[in-house]
Amino acid sequence: KNEVEQSPQNLTAQEGEFITINCSYSVGISALHWLQQHPGGGIVSLFMLSSGKKKHGRLIATINIQEKHSSLHITASHPRDSAVYICASTKETSGSRLTFGEGTQLTVNP
Amino acid sequence: NAGVTQTPKFQVLKTGQSMTLQCAQDMNHNSMYWYRQDPGMGLRLIYYSASEGTTDKGEVPNGYNVSRLNKREFSLRLESAAPSQTSVYFCASNRDRGRYEQYFGPGTRLTVT
């Protein structure tokens, strides 16, 4: 079992829909990261959180430390949100090294 | 600021050839990382450098060497390329050990035939 598991692996939505991507981790972490990888390949950090909730524009990330679970929500989705979304954890014992989930391929159709 | 830059963007090697992937950051970050990304496997850490003058192995270091040339530059060398090293390679950096977000370079797509 991977230390970081994401679901779903693939997600197709219609423009305007509310989207949720889930991430579960199995060991204690110091931080949880959400990254976005566009079709061109570049990777951008969206959020880093260790508790509660963060919001940036239409993106919201939440984390529940007790349940070892995080979610990434996209409100009013748009075709330009189509990308791979990657969850990654920083373990308490490994400094700033990241352990990655396999990613969720999101396609938003107009 | 250019952020994290990588060269080359694409490379094709024959089995047994050697090459060095270059990475530089202009954000005065202490920590730098090399990852590879393969379909179905996600990103995996090859080597990292927590600070200038130090390097450590990650999950998949075999077949690779690294050099932290100075605070800005962190290179990855393949001494004798193998088809299993066909992958997309990303360099990343962050401010320091601990809970800091990482900044990624644009990637190098390497094919070994």
PDB file of C-alpha atoms in Angstrom:
ATOM      1  CA  LYS A   1       0.000   0.000   0.000  1.00  0.00           C
ATOM      2  CA  ASN A   2       1.372   3.422  -0.939  1.00  0.00           C
ATOM      3  CA  GLU A   3       1.915   5.893   1.864  1.00  0.00           C
ATOM      4  CA  VAL A   4      -0.150   8.439  -0.080  1.00  0.00           C
ATOM      5  CA  GLU A   5      -3.275   7.291  -1.902  1.00  0.00           C
ATOM      6  CA  GLN A   6      -5.438   9.478  -4.130  1.00  0.00           C
ATOM      7  CA  SER A   7      -8.902   8.972  -5.511  1.00  0.00           C
ATOM      8  CA  PRO A   8     -10.248   9.002  -8.063  1.00  0.00           C
ATOM      9  CA  GLN A   9      -7.468   8.286 -10.562  1.00  0.00           C
ATOM     10  CA  ASN A  10      -9.479   9.892 -13.352  1.00  0.00           C
ATOM     11  CA  LEU A  11     -12.299  12.379 -13.154  1.00  0.00           C
ATOM     12  CA  THR A  12     -14.378  13.930 -15.914  1.00  0.00           C
ATOM     13  CA  ALA A  13     -16.684  16.835 -15.147  1.00  0.00           C
ATOM     14  CA  GLN A  14     -18.838  19.366 -16.945  1.00  0.00           C
ATOM     15  CA  GLU A  15     -17.958  23.017 -16.753  1.00  0.00           C
ATOM     16  CA  GLY A  16     -19.445  24.575 -13.640  1.00  0.00           C
ATOM     17  CA  GLU A  17     -19.484  21.403 -11.539  1.00  0.00           C
ATOM     18  CA  PHE A  18     -18.091  21.185  -8.017  1.00  0.00           C
ATOM     19  CA  ILE A  19     -15.131  18.811  -7.924  1.00  0.00           C
ATOM     20  CA  THR A  20     -13.567  16.901  -5.051  1.00  0.00           C
ATOM     21  CA  ILE A  21     -10.299  14.970  -5.114  1.00  0.00           C
ATOM     22  CA  ASN A  22      -9.367  12.914  -2.095  1.00  0.00           C
ATOM     23  CA  CYS A  23      -6.038  12.015  -0.535  1.00  0.00           C
ATOM     24  CA  SER A  24      -5.305   9.590   2.304  1.00  0.00           C
ATOM     25  CA  TYR A  25      -1.974   9.071   3.980  1.00  0.00           C
ATOM     26  CA  SER A  26      -0.806   6.346   6.293  1.00  0.00           C
ATOM     27  CA  VAL A  27       1.921   7.848   8.483  1.00  0.00           C
ATOM     28  CA  GLY A  28       2.293  10.971  10.573  1.00  0.00           C
ATOM     29  CA  ILE A  29       3.002  14.023   8.499  1.00  0.00           C
ATOM     30  CA  SER A  30       4.224  17.526   9.127  1.00  0.00           C
ATOM     31  CA  ALA A  31       2.534  18.932   6.011  1.00  0.00           C
ATOM     32  CA  LEU A  32       0.298  17.944   3.110  1.00  0.00           C
ATOM     33  CA  HIS A  33       0.852  19.438  -0.334  1.00  0.00           C
ATOM     34  CA  TRP A  34      -1.416  19.752  -3.339  1.00  0.00           C
ATOM     35  CA  LEU A  35       0.286  20.231  -6.692  1.00  0.00           C
ATOM     36  CA  GLN A  36      -1.023  20.821 -10.195  1.00  0.00           C
ATOM     37  CA  GLN A  37       0.582  19.483 -13.345  1.00  0.00           C
ATOM     38  CA  HIS A  38      -0.655  20.914 -16.630  1.00  0.00           C
ATOM     39  CA  PRO A  39      -0.585  19.048 -19.950  1.00  0.00           C
ATOM     40  CA  GLY A  40       2.637  20.876 -20.822  1.00  0.00           C
ATOM     41  CA  GLY A  41       4.232  19.064 -17.891  1.00  0.00           C
ATOM     42  CA  GLY A  42       5.085  21.883 -15.489  1.00  0.00           C
ATOM     43  CA  ILE A  43       4.325  21.306 -11.798  1.00  0.00           C
ATOM     44  CA  VAL A  44       3.042  24.077  -9.572  1.00  0.00           C
ATOM     45  CA  SER A  45       2.439  24.014  -5.845  1.00  0.00           C
ATOM     46  CA  LEU A  46      -1.176  24.936  -5.026  1.00  0.00           C
ATOM     47  CA  PHE A  47      -1.332  24.485  -1.266  1.00  0.00           C
ATOM     48  CA  MET A  48       0.710  23.364   1.680  1.00  0.00           C
ATOM     49  CA  LEU A  49      -1.269  22.743   4.848  1.00  0.00           C
ATOM     50  CA  SER A  50      -0.842  21.084   8.194  1.00  0.00           C
ATOM     51  CA  SER A  51      -4.277  21.751   9.673  1.00  0.00           C
ATOM     52  CA  GLY A  52      -7.683  23.140   8.828  1.00  0.00           C
ATOM     53  CA  LYS A  53      -8.465  24.665   5.488  1.00  0.00           C
ATOM     54  CA  LYS A  54      -6.932  26.967   2.889  1.00  0.00           C
ATOM     55  CA  LYS A  55      -8.613  28.783   0.006  1.00  0.00           C
ATOM     56  CA  HIS A  56      -7.197  30.363  -3.113  1.00  0.00           C
ATOM     57  CA  GLY A  57      -9.685  31.618  -5.637  1.00  0.00           C
ATOM     58  CA  ARG A  58     -11.921  28.697  -6.625  1.00  0.00           C
ATOM     59  CA  LEU A  59      -9.653  26.136  -4.975  1.00  0.00           C
ATOM     60  CA  ILE A  60     -10.105  24.930  -1.404  1.00  0.00           C
ATOM     61  CA  ALA A  61      -7.931  22.412   0.418  1.00  0.00           C
ATOM     62  CA  THR A  62      -8.864  20.795   3.716  1.00  0.00           C
ATOM     63  CA  ILE A  63      -7.110  18.371   5.983  1.00  0.00           C
ATOM     64  CA  ASN A  64      -8.298  16.152   8.845  1.00  0.00           C
ATOM     65  CA  ILE A  65      -5.251  15.097  10.834  1.00  0.00           C
ATOM     66  CA  GLN A  66      -7.106  12.535  12.973  1.00  0.00           C
ATOM     67  CA  GLU A  67      -8.503  10.762   9.923  1.00  0.00           C
ATOM     68  CA  LYS A  68      -5.273  11.211   7.886  1.00  0.00           C
ATOM     69  CA  HIS A  69      -7.271  12.605   5.004  1.00  0.00           C
ATOM     70  CA  SER A  70      -7.191  15.672   2.802  1.00  0.00           C
ATOM     71  CA  SER A  71      -9.463  16.938   0.064  1.00  0.00           C
ATOM     72  CA  LEU A  72      -9.006  19.379  -2.780  1.00  0.00           C
ATOM     73  CA  HIS A  73     -12.190  21.083  -3.965  1.00  0.00           C
ATOM     74  CA  ILE A  74     -12.672  23.101  -7.117  1.00  0.00           C
ATOM     75  CA  THR A  75     -15.794  25.263  -7.281  1.00  0.00           C
ATOM     76  CA  ALA A  76     -17.358  26.346 -10.576  1.00  0.00           C
ATOM     77  CA  SER A  77     -14.930  24.200 -12.564  1.00  0.00           C
ATOM     78  CA  HIS A  78     -13.646  25.422 -15.916  1.00  0.00           C
ATOM     79  CA  PRO A  79     -11.910  23.659 -18.824  1.00  0.00           C
ATOM     80  CA  ARG A  80      -8.677  25.425 -17.885  1.00  0.00           C
ATOM     81  CA  ASP A  81      -8.744  23.439 -14.604  1.00  0.00           C
ATOM     82  CA  SER A  82      -8.031  20.294 -16.647  1.00  0.00           C
ATOM     83  CA  ALA A  83      -4.751  18.967 -15.284  1.00  0.00           C
ATOM     84  CA  VAL A  84      -3.264  16.280 -13.080  1.00  0.00           C
ATOM     85  CA  TYR A  85      -3.638  17.058  -9.375  1.00  0.00           C
ATOM     86  CA  ILE A  86      -1.055  15.494  -7.115  1.00  0.00           C
ATOM     87  CA  CYS A  87      -1.165  15.037  -3.374  1.00  0.00           C
ATOM     88  CA  ALA A  88       2.131  14.752  -1.482  1.00  0.00           C
ATOM     89  CA  SER A  89       3.124  14.505   2.150  1.00  0.00           C
ATOM     90  CA  THR A  90       6.089  15.658   4.156  1.00  0.00           C
ATOM     91  CA  LYS A  91       6.736  13.180   6.935  1.00  0.00           C
ATOM     92  CA  GLU A  92       7.622  14.300  10.420  1.00  0.00           C
ATOM     93  CA  THR A  93      10.801  12.216  10.242  1.00  0.00           C
ATOM     94  CA  SER A  94      12.036  13.116   6.764  1.00  0.00           C
ATOM     95  CA  GLY A  95      12.595  16.847   6.802  1.00  0.00           C
ATOM     96  CA  SER A  96      11.249  18.357   3.614  1.00  0.00           C
ATOM     97  CA  ARG A  97      11.269  15.229   1.456  1.00  0.00           C
ATOM     98  CA  LEU A  98       7.960  14.678  -0.325  1.00  0.00           C
ATOM     99  CA  THR A  99       6.125  11.387  -0.820  1.00  0.00           C
ATOM    100  CA  PHE A 100       3.725  11.621  -3.734  1.00  0.00           C
ATOM    101  CA  GLY A 101       0.415  10.088  -4.659  1.00  0.00           C
ATOM    102  CA  GLU A 102      -0.033   8.922  -8.229  1.00  0.00           C
ATOM    103  CA  GLY A 103      -2.157  11.870  -9.213  1.00  0.00           C
ATOM    104  CA  THR A 104      -5.723  12.462 -10.368  1.00  0.00           C
ATOM    105  CA  GLN A 105      -6.298  13.295 -14.019  1.00  0.00           C
ATOM    106  CA  LEU A 106      -9.090  15.871 -14.174  1.00  0.00           C
ATOM    107  CA  THR A 107     -10.828  16.729 -17.433  1.00  0.00           C
ATOM    108  CA  VAL A 108     -13.415  19.491 -17.440  1.00  0.00           C
ATOM    109  CA  ASN A 109     -15.548  19.591 -20.573  1.00  0.00           C
ATOM    110  CA  PRO A 110     -17.187  22.793 -21.801  1.00  0.00           C
TER     111      PRO A 110
ATOM    112  CA  ASN B   1      13.260  35.747 -11.191  1.00  0.00           C
ATOM    113  CA  ALA B   2      13.556  32.676 -13.403  1.00  0.00           C
ATOM    114  CA  GLY B   3      12.733  30.328 -10.489  1.00  0.00           C
ATOM    115  CA  VAL B   4      14.042  26.826 -11.165  1.00  0.00           C
ATOM    116  CA  THR B   5      15.596  26.196 -14.563  1.00  0.00           C
ATOM    117  CA  GLN B   6      16.627  22.883 -16.082  1.00  0.00           C
ATOM    118  CA  THR B   7      18.650  21.971 -19.140  1.00  0.00           C
ATOM    119  CA  PRO B   8      18.204  20.295 -21.494  1.00  0.00           C
ATOM    120  CA  LYS B   9      14.447  20.069 -22.075  1.00  0.00           C
ATOM    121  CA  PHE B  10      14.716  16.912 -24.179  1.00  0.00           C
ATOM    122  CA  GLN B  11      17.460  14.341 -24.643  1.00  0.00           C
ATOM    123  CA  VAL B  12      17.826  11.034 -26.426  1.00  0.00           C
ATOM    124  CA  LEU B  13      20.672   8.766 -25.366  1.00  0.00           C
ATOM    125  CA  LYS B  14      21.885   5.388 -26.453  1.00  0.00           C
ATOM    126  CA  THR B  15      22.332   2.688 -23.825  1.00  0.00           C
ATOM    127  CA  GLY B  16      25.674   3.141 -22.108  1.00  0.00           C
ATOM    128  CA  GLN B  17      26.080   6.836 -22.880  1.00  0.00           C
ATOM    129  CA  SER B  18      26.509   9.334 -20.082  1.00  0.00           C
ATOM    130  CA  MET B  19      25.016  12.761 -19.531  1.00  0.00           C
ATOM    131  CA  THR B  20      24.457  15.409 -16.898  1.00  0.00           C
ATOM    132  CA  LEU B  21      21.170  17.154 -16.257  1.00  0.00           C
ATOM    133  CA  GLN B  22      21.622  20.683 -15.006  1.00  0.00           C
ATOM    134  CA  CYS B  23      19.426  22.518 -12.512  1.00  0.00           C
ATOM    135  CA  ALA B  24      19.705  26.025 -11.116  1.00  0.00           C
ATOM    136  CA  GLN B  25      17.527  28.163  -8.853  1.00  0.00           C
ATOM    137  CA  ASP B  26      17.696  31.880  -8.183  1.00  0.00           C
ATOM    138  CA  MET B  27      15.527  32.002  -5.048  1.00  0.00           C
ATOM    139  CA  ASN B  28      18.374  31.550  -2.549  1.00  0.00           C
ATOM    140  CA  HIS B  29      16.901  28.213  -1.481  1.00  0.00           C
ATOM    141  CA  ASN B  30      18.911  25.894   0.696  1.00  0.00           C
ATOM    142  CA  SER B  31      17.347  22.562  -0.322  1.00  0.00           C
ATOM    143  CA  MET B  32      17.233  21.043  -3.803  1.00  0.00           C
ATOM    144  CA  TYR B  33      15.800  17.794  -5.151  1.00  0.00           C
ATOM    145  CA  TRP B  34      15.844  15.533  -8.182  1.00  0.00           C
ATOM    146  CA  TYR B  35      12.726  13.490  -9.020  1.00  0.00           C
ATOM    147  CA  ARG B  36      11.759  11.184 -11.811  1.00  0.00           C
ATOM    148  CA  GLN B  37       8.207  10.756 -13.040  1.00  0.00           C
ATOM    149  CA  ASP B  38       7.021   7.570 -14.706  1.00  0.00           C
ATOM    150  CA  PRO B  39       3.507   6.641 -15.827  1.00  0.00           C
ATOM    151  CA  GLY B  40       1.599   4.864 -13.065  1.00  0.00           C
ATOM    152  CA  MET B  41       4.370   5.471 -10.524  1.00  0.00           C
ATOM    153  CA  GLY B  42       4.034   9.104  -9.602  1.00  0.00           C
ATOM    154  CA  LEU B  43       7.032  11.234  -8.739  1.00  0.00           C
ATOM    155  CA  ARG B  44       9.900   9.532  -6.941  1.00  0.00           C
ATOM    156  CA  LEU B  45      12.851  11.146  -5.225  1.00  0.00           C
ATOM    157  CA  ILE B  46      16.253  10.262  -6.664  1.00  0.00           C
ATOM    158  CA  TYR B  47      18.599  12.435  -4.618  1.00  0.00           C
ATOM    159  CA  TYR B  48      18.308  15.559  -2.572  1.00  0.00           C
ATOM    160  CA  SER B  49      20.555  18.185  -1.039  1.00  0.00           C
ATOM    161  CA  ALA B  50      19.341  19.669   2.215  1.00  0.00           C
ATOM    162  CA  SER B  51      21.984  22.397   2.076  1.00  0.00           C
ATOM    163  CA  GLU B  52      25.057  23.401   0.125  1.00  0.00           C
ATOM    164  CA  GLY B  53      27.749  20.761   0.523  1.00  0.00           C
ATOM    165  CA  THR B  54      25.429  17.895   1.441  1.00  0.00           C
ATOM    166  CA  THR B  55      23.664  15.276  -0.659  1.00  0.00           C
ATOM    167  CA  ASP B  56      21.573  12.257   0.289  1.00  0.00           C
ATOM    168  CA  LYS B  57      19.945   9.352  -1.476  1.00  0.00           C
ATOM    169  CA  GLY B  58      16.228   9.239  -2.043  1.00  0.00           C
ATOM    170  CA  GLU B  59      14.000   6.326  -3.017  1.00  0.00           C
ATOM    171  CA  VAL B  60      15.594   5.423  -6.359  1.00  0.00           C
ATOM    172  CA  PRO B  61      19.281   6.502  -6.412  1.00  0.00           C
ATOM    173  CA  ASN B  62      20.790   3.552  -8.292  1.00  0.00           C
ATOM    174  CA  GLY B  63      22.406   4.530 -11.564  1.00  0.00           C
ATOM    175  CA  TYR B  64      22.629   8.217 -10.675  1.00  0.00           C
ATOM    176  CA  ASN B  65      25.084  10.605  -9.069  1.00  0.00           C
ATOM    177  CA  VAL B  66      24.600  14.203  -8.016  1.00  0.00           C
ATOM    178  CA  SER B  67      26.689  17.266  -7.329  1.00  0.00           C
ATOM    179  CA  ARG B  68      25.639  20.324  -5.365  1.00  0.00           C
ATOM    180  CA  LEU B  69      28.029  22.652  -7.135  1.00  0.00           C
ATOM    181  CA  ASN B  70      27.076  25.711  -5.081  1.00  0.00           C
ATOM    182  CA  LYS B  71      23.921  27.031  -3.455  1.00  0.00           C
ATOM    183  CA  ARG B  72      22.289  27.686  -6.832  1.00  0.00           C
ATOM    184  CA  GLU B  73      23.142  24.564  -8.812  1.00  0.00           C
ATOM    185  CA  PHE B  74      22.388  20.874  -8.379  1.00  0.00           C
ATOM    186  CA  SER B  75      23.278  18.491 -11.196  1.00  0.00           C
ATOM    187  CA  LEU B  76      22.228  14.907 -11.854  1.00  0.00           C
ATOM    188  CA  ARG B  77      24.557  12.565 -13.736  1.00  0.00           C
ATOM    189  CA  LEU B  78      23.781   9.316 -15.482  1.00  0.00           C
ATOM    190  CA  GLU B  79      27.120   7.535 -15.891  1.00  0.00           C
ATOM    191  CA  SER B  80      25.890   4.686 -18.106  1.00  0.00           C
ATOM    192  CA  ALA B  81      22.326   5.222 -19.261  1.00  0.00           C
ATOM    193  CA  ALA B  82      19.885   2.304 -19.357  1.00  0.00           C
ATOM    194  CA  PRO B  83      16.439   2.066 -20.985  1.00  0.00           C
ATOM    195  CA  SER B  84      14.940   1.860 -17.457  1.00  0.00           C
ATOM    196  CA  GLN B  85      16.081   5.446 -16.969  1.00  0.00           C
ATOM    197  CA  THR B  86      13.738   6.694 -19.671  1.00  0.00           C
ATOM    198  CA  SER B  87      11.624   9.141 -17.731  1.00  0.00           C
ATOM    199  CA  VAL B  88      10.799  12.771 -17.121  1.00  0.00           C
ATOM    200  CA  TYR B  89      13.180  14.329 -14.619  1.00  0.00           C
ATOM    201  CA  PHE B  90      12.207  17.257 -12.417  1.00  0.00           C
ATOM    202  CA  CYS B  91      14.414  19.391 -10.261  1.00  0.00           C
ATOM    203  CA  ALA B  92      12.852  21.247  -7.335  1.00  0.00           C
ATOM    204  CA  SER B  93      13.955  23.515  -4.539  1.00  0.00           C
ATOM    205  CA  ASN B  94      12.635  24.937  -1.319  1.00  0.00           C
ATOM    206  CA  ARG B  95      13.716  27.369   1.299  1.00  0.00           C
ATOM    207  CA  ASP B  96      14.883  24.879   3.891  1.00  0.00           C
ATOM    208  CA  ARG B  97      14.169  21.571   5.532  1.00  0.00           C
ATOM    209  CA  GLY B  98      10.738  21.458   7.027  1.00  0.00           C
ATOM    210  CA  ARG B  99       7.344  22.686   5.970  1.00  0.00           C
ATOM    211  CA  TYR B 100       8.128  24.816   2.948  1.00  0.00           C
ATOM    212  CA  GLU B 101       6.537  24.455  -0.446  1.00  0.00           C
ATOM    213  CA  GLN B 102       8.684  23.171  -3.252  1.00  0.00           C
ATOM    214  CA  TYR B 103       9.218  24.956  -6.546  1.00  0.00           C
ATOM    215  CA  PHE B 104       9.661  22.765  -9.602  1.00  0.00           C
ATOM    216  CA  GLY B 105      11.611  23.193 -12.795  1.00  0.00           C
ATOM    217  CA  PRO B 106      10.009  22.555 -16.203  1.00  0.00           C
ATOM    218  CA  GLY B 107      11.387  19.024 -16.489  1.00  0.00           C
ATOM    219  CA  THR B 108      13.711  17.130 -18.805  1.00  0.00           C
ATOM    220  CA  ARG B 109      12.251  14.378 -20.972  1.00  0.00           C
ATOM    221  CA  LEU B 110      14.928  11.701 -21.366  1.00  0.00           C
ATOM    222  CA  THR B 111      14.684   8.717 -23.682  1.00  0.00           C
ATOM    223  CA  VAL B 112      17.289   5.953 -23.572  1.00  0.00           C
ATOM    224  CA  THR B 113      17.254   3.619 -26.564  1.00  0.00           C
TER     225      THR B 113
END
